[in-house]
XYZ file of C-alpha atoms in Angstrom:
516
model
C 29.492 -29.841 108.503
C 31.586 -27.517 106.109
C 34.195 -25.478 107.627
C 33.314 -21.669 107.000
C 36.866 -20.773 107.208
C 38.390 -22.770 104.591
C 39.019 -20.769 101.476
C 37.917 -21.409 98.443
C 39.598 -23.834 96.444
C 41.598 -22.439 92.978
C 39.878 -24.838 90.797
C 36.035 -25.233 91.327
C 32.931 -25.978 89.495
C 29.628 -24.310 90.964
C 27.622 -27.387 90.186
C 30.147 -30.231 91.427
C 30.120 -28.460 94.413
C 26.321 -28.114 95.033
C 25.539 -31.886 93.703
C 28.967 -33.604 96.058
C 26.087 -35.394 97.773
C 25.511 -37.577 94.665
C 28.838 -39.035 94.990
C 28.324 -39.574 98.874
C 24.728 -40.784 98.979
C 23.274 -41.252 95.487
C 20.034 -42.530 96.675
C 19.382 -39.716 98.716
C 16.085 -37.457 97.734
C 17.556 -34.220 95.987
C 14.052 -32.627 94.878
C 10.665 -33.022 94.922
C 8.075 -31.382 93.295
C 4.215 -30.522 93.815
C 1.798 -29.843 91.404
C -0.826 -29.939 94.439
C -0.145 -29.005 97.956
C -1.378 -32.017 99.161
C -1.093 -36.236 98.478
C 2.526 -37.509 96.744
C 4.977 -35.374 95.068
C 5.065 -35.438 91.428
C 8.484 -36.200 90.539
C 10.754 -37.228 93.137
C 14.684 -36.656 91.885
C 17.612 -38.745 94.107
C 20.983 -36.941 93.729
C 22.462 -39.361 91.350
C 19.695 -39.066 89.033
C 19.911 -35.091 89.290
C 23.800 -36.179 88.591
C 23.554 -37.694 86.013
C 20.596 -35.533 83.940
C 22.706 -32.342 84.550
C 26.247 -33.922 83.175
C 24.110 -35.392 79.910
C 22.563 -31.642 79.185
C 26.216 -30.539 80.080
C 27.384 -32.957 77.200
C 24.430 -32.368 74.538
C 24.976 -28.409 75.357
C 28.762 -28.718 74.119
C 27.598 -30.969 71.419
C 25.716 -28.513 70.110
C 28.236 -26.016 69.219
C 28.241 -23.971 72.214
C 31.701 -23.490 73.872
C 32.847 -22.433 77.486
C 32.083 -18.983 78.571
C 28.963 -18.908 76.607
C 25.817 -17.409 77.704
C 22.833 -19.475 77.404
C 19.557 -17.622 78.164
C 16.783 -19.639 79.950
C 12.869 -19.171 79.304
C 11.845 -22.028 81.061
C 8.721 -22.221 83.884
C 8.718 -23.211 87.320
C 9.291 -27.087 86.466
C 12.677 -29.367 86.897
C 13.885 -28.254 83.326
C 14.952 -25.392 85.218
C 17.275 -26.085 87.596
C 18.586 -29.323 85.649
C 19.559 -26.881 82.688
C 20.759 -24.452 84.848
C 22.944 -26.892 86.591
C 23.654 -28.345 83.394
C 24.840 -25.113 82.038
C 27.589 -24.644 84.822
C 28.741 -28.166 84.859
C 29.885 -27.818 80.789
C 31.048 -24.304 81.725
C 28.629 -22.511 79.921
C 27.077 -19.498 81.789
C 23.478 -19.902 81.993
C 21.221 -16.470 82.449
C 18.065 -17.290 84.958
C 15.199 -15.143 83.726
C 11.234 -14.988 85.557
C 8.603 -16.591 83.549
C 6.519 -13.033 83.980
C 9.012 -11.234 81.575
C 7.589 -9.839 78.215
C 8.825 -10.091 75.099
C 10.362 -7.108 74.832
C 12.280 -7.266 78.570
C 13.564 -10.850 76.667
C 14.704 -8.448 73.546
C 16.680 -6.330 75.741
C 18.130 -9.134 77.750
C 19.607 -10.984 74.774
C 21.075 -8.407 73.303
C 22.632 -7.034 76.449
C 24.229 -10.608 76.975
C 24.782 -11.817 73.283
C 23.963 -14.930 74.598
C 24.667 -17.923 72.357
C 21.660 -19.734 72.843
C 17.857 -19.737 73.974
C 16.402 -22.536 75.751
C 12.714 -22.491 76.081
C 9.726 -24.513 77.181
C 7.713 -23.824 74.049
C 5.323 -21.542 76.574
C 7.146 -18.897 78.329
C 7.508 -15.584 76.231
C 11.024 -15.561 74.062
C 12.258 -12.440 72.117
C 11.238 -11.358 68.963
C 13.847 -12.059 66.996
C 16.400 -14.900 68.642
C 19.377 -13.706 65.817
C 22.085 -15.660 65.708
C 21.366 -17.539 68.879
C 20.697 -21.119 68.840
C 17.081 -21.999 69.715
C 16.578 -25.059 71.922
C 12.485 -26.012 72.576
C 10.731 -29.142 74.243
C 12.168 -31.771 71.956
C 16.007 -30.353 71.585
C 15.748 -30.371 75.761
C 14.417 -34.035 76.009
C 17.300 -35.331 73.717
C 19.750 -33.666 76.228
C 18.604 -35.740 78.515
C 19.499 -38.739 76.788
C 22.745 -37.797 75.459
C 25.804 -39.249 76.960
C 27.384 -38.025 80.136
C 30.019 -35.838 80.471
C 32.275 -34.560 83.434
C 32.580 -31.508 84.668
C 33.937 -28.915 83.244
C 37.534 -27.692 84.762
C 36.809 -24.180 86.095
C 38.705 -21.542 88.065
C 36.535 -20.108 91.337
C 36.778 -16.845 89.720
C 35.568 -17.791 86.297
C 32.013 -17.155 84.966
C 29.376 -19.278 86.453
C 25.866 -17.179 85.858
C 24.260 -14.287 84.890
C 21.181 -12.378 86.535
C 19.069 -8.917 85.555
C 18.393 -6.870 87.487
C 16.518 -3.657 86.999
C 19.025 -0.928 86.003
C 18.753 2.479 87.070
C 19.752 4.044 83.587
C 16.157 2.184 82.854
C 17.120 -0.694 81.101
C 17.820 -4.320 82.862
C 21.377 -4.681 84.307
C 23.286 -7.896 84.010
C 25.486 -9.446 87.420
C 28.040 -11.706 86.279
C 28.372 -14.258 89.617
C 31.725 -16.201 89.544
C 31.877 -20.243 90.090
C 33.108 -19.195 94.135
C 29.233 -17.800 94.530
C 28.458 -20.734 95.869
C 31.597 -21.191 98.191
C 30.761 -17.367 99.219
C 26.833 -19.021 100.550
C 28.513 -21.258 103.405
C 28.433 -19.056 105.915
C 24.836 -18.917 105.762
C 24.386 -23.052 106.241
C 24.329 -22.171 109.840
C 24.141 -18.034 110.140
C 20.558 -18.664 108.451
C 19.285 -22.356 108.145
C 21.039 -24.225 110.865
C 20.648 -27.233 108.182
C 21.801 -31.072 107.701
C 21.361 -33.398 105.669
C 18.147 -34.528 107.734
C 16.392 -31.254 106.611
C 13.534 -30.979 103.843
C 13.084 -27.263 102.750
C 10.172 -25.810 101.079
C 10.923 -22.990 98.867
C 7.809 -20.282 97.597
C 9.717 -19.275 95.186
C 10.027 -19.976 91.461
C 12.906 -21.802 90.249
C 14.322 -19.039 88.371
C 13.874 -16.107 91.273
C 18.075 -16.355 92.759
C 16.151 -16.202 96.030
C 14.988 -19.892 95.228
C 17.892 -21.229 92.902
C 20.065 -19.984 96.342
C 18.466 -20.929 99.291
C 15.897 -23.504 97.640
C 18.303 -25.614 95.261
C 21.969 -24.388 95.884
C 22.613 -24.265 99.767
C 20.182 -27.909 100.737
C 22.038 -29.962 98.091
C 25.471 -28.099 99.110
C 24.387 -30.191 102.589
C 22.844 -32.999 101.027
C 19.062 -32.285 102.032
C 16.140 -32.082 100.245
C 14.525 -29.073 98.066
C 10.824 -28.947 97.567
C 9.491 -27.063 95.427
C 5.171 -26.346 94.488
C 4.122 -25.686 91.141
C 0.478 -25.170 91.579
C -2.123 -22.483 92.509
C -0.560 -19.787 94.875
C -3.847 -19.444 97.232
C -2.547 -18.426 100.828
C -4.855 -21.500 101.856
C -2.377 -23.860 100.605
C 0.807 -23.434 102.174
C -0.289 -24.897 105.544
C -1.364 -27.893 104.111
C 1.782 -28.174 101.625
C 4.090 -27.807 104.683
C 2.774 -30.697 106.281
C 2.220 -33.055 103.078
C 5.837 -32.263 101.607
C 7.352 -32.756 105.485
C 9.298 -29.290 105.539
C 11.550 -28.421 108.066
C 12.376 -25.101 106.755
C 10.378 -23.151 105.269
C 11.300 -19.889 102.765
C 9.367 -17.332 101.607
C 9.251 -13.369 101.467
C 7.267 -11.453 104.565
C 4.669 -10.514 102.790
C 3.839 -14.561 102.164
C 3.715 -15.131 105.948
C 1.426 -12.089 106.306
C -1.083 -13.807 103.791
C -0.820 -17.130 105.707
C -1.547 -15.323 108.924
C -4.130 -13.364 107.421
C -5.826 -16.503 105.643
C -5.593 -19.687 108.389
C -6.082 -20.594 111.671
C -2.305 -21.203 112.370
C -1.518 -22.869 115.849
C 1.505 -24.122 117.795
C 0.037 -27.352 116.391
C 0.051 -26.536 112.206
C 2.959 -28.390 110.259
C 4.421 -29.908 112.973
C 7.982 -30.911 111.478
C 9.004 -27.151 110.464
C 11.600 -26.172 112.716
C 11.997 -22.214 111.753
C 11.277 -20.291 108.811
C 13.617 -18.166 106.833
C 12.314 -14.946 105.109
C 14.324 -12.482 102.674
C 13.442 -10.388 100.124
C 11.738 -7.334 102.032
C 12.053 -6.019 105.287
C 9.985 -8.076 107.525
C 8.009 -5.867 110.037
C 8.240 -6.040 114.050
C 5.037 -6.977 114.393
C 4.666 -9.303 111.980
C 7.499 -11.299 113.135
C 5.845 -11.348 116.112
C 2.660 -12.442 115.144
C 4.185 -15.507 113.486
C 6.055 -16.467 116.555
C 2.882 -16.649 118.624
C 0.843 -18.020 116.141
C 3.473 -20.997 115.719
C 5.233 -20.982 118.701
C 8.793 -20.930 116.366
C 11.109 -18.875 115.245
C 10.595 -16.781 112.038
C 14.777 -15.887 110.852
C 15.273 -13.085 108.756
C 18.026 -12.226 106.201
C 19.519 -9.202 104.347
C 21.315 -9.215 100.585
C 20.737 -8.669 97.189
C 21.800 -9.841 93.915
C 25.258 -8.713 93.725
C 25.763 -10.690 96.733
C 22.798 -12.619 98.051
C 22.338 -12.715 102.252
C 25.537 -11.630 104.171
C 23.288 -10.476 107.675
C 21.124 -12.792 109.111
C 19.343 -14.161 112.423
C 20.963 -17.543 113.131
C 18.624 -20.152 114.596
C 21.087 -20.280 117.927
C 20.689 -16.652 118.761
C 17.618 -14.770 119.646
C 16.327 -12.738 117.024
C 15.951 -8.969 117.584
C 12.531 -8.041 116.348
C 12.657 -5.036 113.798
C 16.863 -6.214 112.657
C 17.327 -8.994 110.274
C 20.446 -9.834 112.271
C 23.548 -9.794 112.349
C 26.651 -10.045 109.224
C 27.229 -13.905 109.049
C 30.643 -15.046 110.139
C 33.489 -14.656 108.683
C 31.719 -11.824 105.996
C 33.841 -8.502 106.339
C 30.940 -5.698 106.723
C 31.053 -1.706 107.580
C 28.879 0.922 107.986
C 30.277 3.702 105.772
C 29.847 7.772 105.749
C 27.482 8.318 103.023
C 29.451 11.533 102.247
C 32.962 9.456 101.678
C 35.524 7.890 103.377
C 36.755 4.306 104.453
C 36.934 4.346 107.930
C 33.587 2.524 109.147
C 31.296 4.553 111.665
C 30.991 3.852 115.157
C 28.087 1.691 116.697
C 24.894 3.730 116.371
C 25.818 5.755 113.804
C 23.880 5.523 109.894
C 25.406 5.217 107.085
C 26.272 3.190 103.760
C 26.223 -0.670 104.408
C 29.195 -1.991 102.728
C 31.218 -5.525 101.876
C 34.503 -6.146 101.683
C 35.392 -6.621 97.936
C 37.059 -9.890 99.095
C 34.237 -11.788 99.635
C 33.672 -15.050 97.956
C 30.507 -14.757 97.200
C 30.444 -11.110 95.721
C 29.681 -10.490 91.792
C 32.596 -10.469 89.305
C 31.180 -7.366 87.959
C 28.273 -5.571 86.026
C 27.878 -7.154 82.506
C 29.643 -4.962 80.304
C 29.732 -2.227 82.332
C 32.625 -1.118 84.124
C 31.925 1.907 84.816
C 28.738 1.444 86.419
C 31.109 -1.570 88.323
C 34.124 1.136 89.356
C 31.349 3.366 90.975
C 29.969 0.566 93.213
C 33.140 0.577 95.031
C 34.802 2.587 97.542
C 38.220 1.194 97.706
C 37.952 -2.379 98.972
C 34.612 -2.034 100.149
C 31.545 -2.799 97.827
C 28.552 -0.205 98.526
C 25.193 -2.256 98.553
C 22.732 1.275 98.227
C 21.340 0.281 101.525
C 21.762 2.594 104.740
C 21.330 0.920 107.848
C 23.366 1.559 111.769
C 25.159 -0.984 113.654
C 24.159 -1.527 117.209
C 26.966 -2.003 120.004
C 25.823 -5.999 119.938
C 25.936 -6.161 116.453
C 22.947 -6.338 115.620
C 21.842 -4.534 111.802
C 19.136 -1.968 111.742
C 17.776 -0.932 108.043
C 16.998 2.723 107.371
C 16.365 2.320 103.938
C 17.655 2.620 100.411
C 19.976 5.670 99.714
C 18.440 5.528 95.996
C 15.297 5.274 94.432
C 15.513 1.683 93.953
C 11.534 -0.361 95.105
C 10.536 -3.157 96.429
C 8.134 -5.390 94.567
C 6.678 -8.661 96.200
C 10.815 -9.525 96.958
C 11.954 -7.828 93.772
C 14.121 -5.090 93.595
C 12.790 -2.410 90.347
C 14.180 0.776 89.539
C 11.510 3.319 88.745
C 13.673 4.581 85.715
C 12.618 1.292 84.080
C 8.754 1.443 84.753
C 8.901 5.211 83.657
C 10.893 4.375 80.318
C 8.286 1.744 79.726
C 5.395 4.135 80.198
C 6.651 7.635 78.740
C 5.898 6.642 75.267
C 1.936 6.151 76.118
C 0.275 8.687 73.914
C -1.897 10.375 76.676
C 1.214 10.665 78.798
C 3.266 14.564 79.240
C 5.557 12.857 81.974
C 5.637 10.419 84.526
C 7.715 9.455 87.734
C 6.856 6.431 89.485
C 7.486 5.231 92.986
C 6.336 3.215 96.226
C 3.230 4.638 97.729
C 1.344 3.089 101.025
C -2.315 1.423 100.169
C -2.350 0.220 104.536
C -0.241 0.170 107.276
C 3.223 -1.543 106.496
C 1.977 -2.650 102.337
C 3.520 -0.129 99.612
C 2.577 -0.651 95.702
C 4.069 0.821 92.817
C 2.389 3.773 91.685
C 3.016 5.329 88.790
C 2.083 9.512 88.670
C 1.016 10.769 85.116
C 0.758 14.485 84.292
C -1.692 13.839 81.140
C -0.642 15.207 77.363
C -3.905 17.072 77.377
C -6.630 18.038 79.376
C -8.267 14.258 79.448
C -6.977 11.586 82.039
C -5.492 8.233 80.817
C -7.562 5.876 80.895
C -6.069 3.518 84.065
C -7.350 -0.048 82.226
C -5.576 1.550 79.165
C -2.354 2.452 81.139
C -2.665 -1.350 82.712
C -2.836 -2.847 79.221
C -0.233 -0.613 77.781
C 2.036 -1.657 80.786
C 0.975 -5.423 80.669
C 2.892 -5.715 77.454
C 6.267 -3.899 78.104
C 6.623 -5.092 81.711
C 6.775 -8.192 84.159
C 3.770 -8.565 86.412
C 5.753 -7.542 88.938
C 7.196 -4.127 87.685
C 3.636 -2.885 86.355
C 1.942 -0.306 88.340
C -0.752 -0.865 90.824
C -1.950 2.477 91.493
C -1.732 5.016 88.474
C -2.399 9.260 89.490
C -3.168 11.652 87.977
C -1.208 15.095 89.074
C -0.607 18.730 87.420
C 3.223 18.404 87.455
C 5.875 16.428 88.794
C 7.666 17.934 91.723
C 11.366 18.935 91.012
C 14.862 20.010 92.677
C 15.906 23.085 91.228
C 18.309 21.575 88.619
C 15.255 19.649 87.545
C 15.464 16.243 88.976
C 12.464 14.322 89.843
C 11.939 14.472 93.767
C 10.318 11.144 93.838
C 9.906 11.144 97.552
C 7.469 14.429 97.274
C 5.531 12.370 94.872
C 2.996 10.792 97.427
C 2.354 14.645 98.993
C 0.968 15.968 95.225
C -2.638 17.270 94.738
C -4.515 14.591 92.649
C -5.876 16.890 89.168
C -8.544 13.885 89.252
C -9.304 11.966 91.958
C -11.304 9.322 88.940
C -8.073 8.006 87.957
C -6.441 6.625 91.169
C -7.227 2.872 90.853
């Protein structure tokens, strides 16, 4: 088992470190993958043939022209081009930038020229940007003759050099890039058994997509870290499958977001007796309700372990599988992470048990970002001396135990996806039936928020909602897009004329037709 306490080593490679089973136990099942949720996997990957495909794209990538410190932009789908590019990427030093399949065109235009990355790699089906520049364009048949290109070795990396790049949505409206060093992945270890509880005996299911960080974390980084073995499902997404998946793939863990175990719930007649190996399952991404935590645990009869983090950071609180979970916290801050509770009006000295305020890491952590892509300034103001401010406000019980109250900004929560409202609204202003509009969460039933977006109309006629929907569907990821779109007289504003986005939800609808 890896000792937490141990620091990171001056020279280290994020992928060496993550595929050090291959040179232990080669044979060894890395992945498997699913294209249906029951009968045999469809590709089954050892480590030493993950191994060696990632140090032959490492080679072909350097062949190619590109250099170290280059960023290499990914539009790949949810099969094992991704994480064996990704991988790939890191190993030859190159700094690969994950993006979702769901993106548009246009969110792809904005990410490559935020990044100037050097080079596109694409499936020849997910959505690229317009116009790929200067960048080198690498489809299906440039990938497959990676693959057969001759080995390399890793590349020689400092922990604090580049290893990857995500977006995020930026609250100046555009997408905001975090540069994660090659320590991210030494900064995960306290979560191997603050979170999992894993060995190398484990099999862990992931819902996610390969290029969520939720998945390319906890489904591909942290079970090859400890020499287990990722699964990941490529098919249909019906709740009606996951049962049946997590007893044909074998899982012991199981990860998903809360609202996935809702739909499970919801959708089968889960027993004490359904998927018998899984031990616990781990859930991230939104805040997972009291009572649906609950729910699971009598349904299964096991424990259902939540975590806290984002993507400057990933999880630093979490429910560990050999302490009782507090229904309603996700936990507590994994050991050996440095964590205070902050006054949201300034200051350094943490606040007692009990009392709310900022939730904040200690800028020494191993695992936190290098910085904001290119923008320092938006970097400086994240920090309060040493201590990194993560926008969430949350209280410290006297046993340690987390409690969320909520984001201090105006920042949403979409299906386990963070999205700024500033983005959705830039993306919508320019609609030609649109005056102004403010979006934010609104509550469709108890405990389930969409994003709404509130439209005062540019003349006395209503949007059209289908039109709004189709305007949206080609500026924005599925995810980001509006659910709900109404229609109000005005949008309700502080004195100084910022949007109170909060008051939204309390507006008089000018026409109750257009609430969808």
């Amino acid at each position: 088992m890896p000792d937490r306490s141990l620091p990171v080593p001056a020279r280290f490679n994020l992928a060496r470190y993550c595929l050090g089973a291959a040179r232990l136990r080669p044979e060894s099942v890395a992945l498997k993958v699913f294209l249906e949720p029951e009968g045999p996997a469809s590709e089954v990957w050892t480590y030493g043939e993950i191994e060696d495909a990632l140090l032959r794209i490492a080679a072909g990538l350097l062949e190619a022209g590109l250099v170290r410190g280059d960023r290499v932009l990914l539009r790949i789908g949810n099969t094992s081009d991704f994480p064996l590019i990704f991988f790939g990427a890191i190993a030859a030093g190159l700094v690969p930038i994950p993006t979702s399949e769901q993106l548009t065109a246009l969110e792809c235009d904005r990410i490559l020229e935020d990044s100037g990355a050097r080079a596109v790699i694409h499936d020849g089906v997910t959505p690229l940007p317009h116009d790929l520049g200067s960048a080198l364009g690498l489809g299906p048949a440039e990938i497959a003759a990676l693959k057969r290109h001759a080995p390399a070795d890793y590349a020689d990396t400092a922990a604090d050099d580049p290893a990857f790049l995500v977006y995020t949505s930026g609250t100046s409206g555009g997408p905001k890039g975090v540069l994660h060093a090659q320590r991210a992945a030494w900064g995960r270890r306290p979560m191997y058994q603050g979170w999992y509880g894993i060995s190398e005996d484990d099999v862990l299911l992931h819902a996610g997509a390969f290029n969520w960080t939720y998945t390319l974390g906890v489904g591909l980084m942290d079970p090859w870290a400890n020499g287990a073995t990722s699964v990941v499902y490529r098919g249909m997404r019906d709740p009606h499958i996951w049962p049946v998946l997590l007893e044909a793939s074998g899982a012991t863990l199981f990860a998903a977001v809360p609202s996935l175990y809702r739909r499970i719930l919801k959708y089968n007649d889960i027993t004490p007796k359904s998927f018998p190996r899984l031990r616990h399952g781990l859930t991230a991404g939104e805040a997972l309700r009291a009572d649906l935590h609950r729910a699971w645990e009598e349904a299964t009869g096991r424990p259902l372990l939540e975590a806290l983090g984002m993507s400057e950071i990933s999880t630093y609180i979490s429910s560990p599988p050999s302490e009782p979970a507090r229904h309603g916290s996700p936990g507590k801050p994994q050991a050996g992470r440095r964590i205070a509770i902050l006054p949201a009006e300034g200051g350094e000295t943490p606040l007692a048990p009990g009392e709310s305020g900022l939730l904040c890491v200690h800028r020494s952590d191993p695992g936190l970002m290098l910085q904001y892509w290119r923008r320092s300034e938006d970097t400086k103001a994240a920090f309060r001396g040493d201590w990194f401010m993560t926008g969430d406000c949350a209280t410290l019980d006297a046993d340690g135990y987390l409690w969320y109250d909520g984001r201090a900004d105006d920042m949403m929560n979409a299906f386990g996806y963070r999205v700024a409202p500033e983005e959705v609204e830039k993306a919508l202003a320019p609609h030609p039936g649109i005056a102004e509009v403010a979006v934010a969460e609104s509550e469709v039933a108890t405990g389930i928020s969409v994003i709404t977006a509130y439209v005062v109309p540019a003349d006395e006629h209503a949007p059209d909602p289908d039109d709004l929907r189709a305007w949206a569907a080609e500026r924005l990821a599925d995810y980001k897009r509006p659910k709900r779109f109404v229609t109000i007289a005005s949008l309700p504003r502080t004195p100084s004329g910022k949007i109170m986005r909060r008051a939204l939800k309390d507006q008089p609808e000018r026409d109750p037709s257009t609430v969808s």
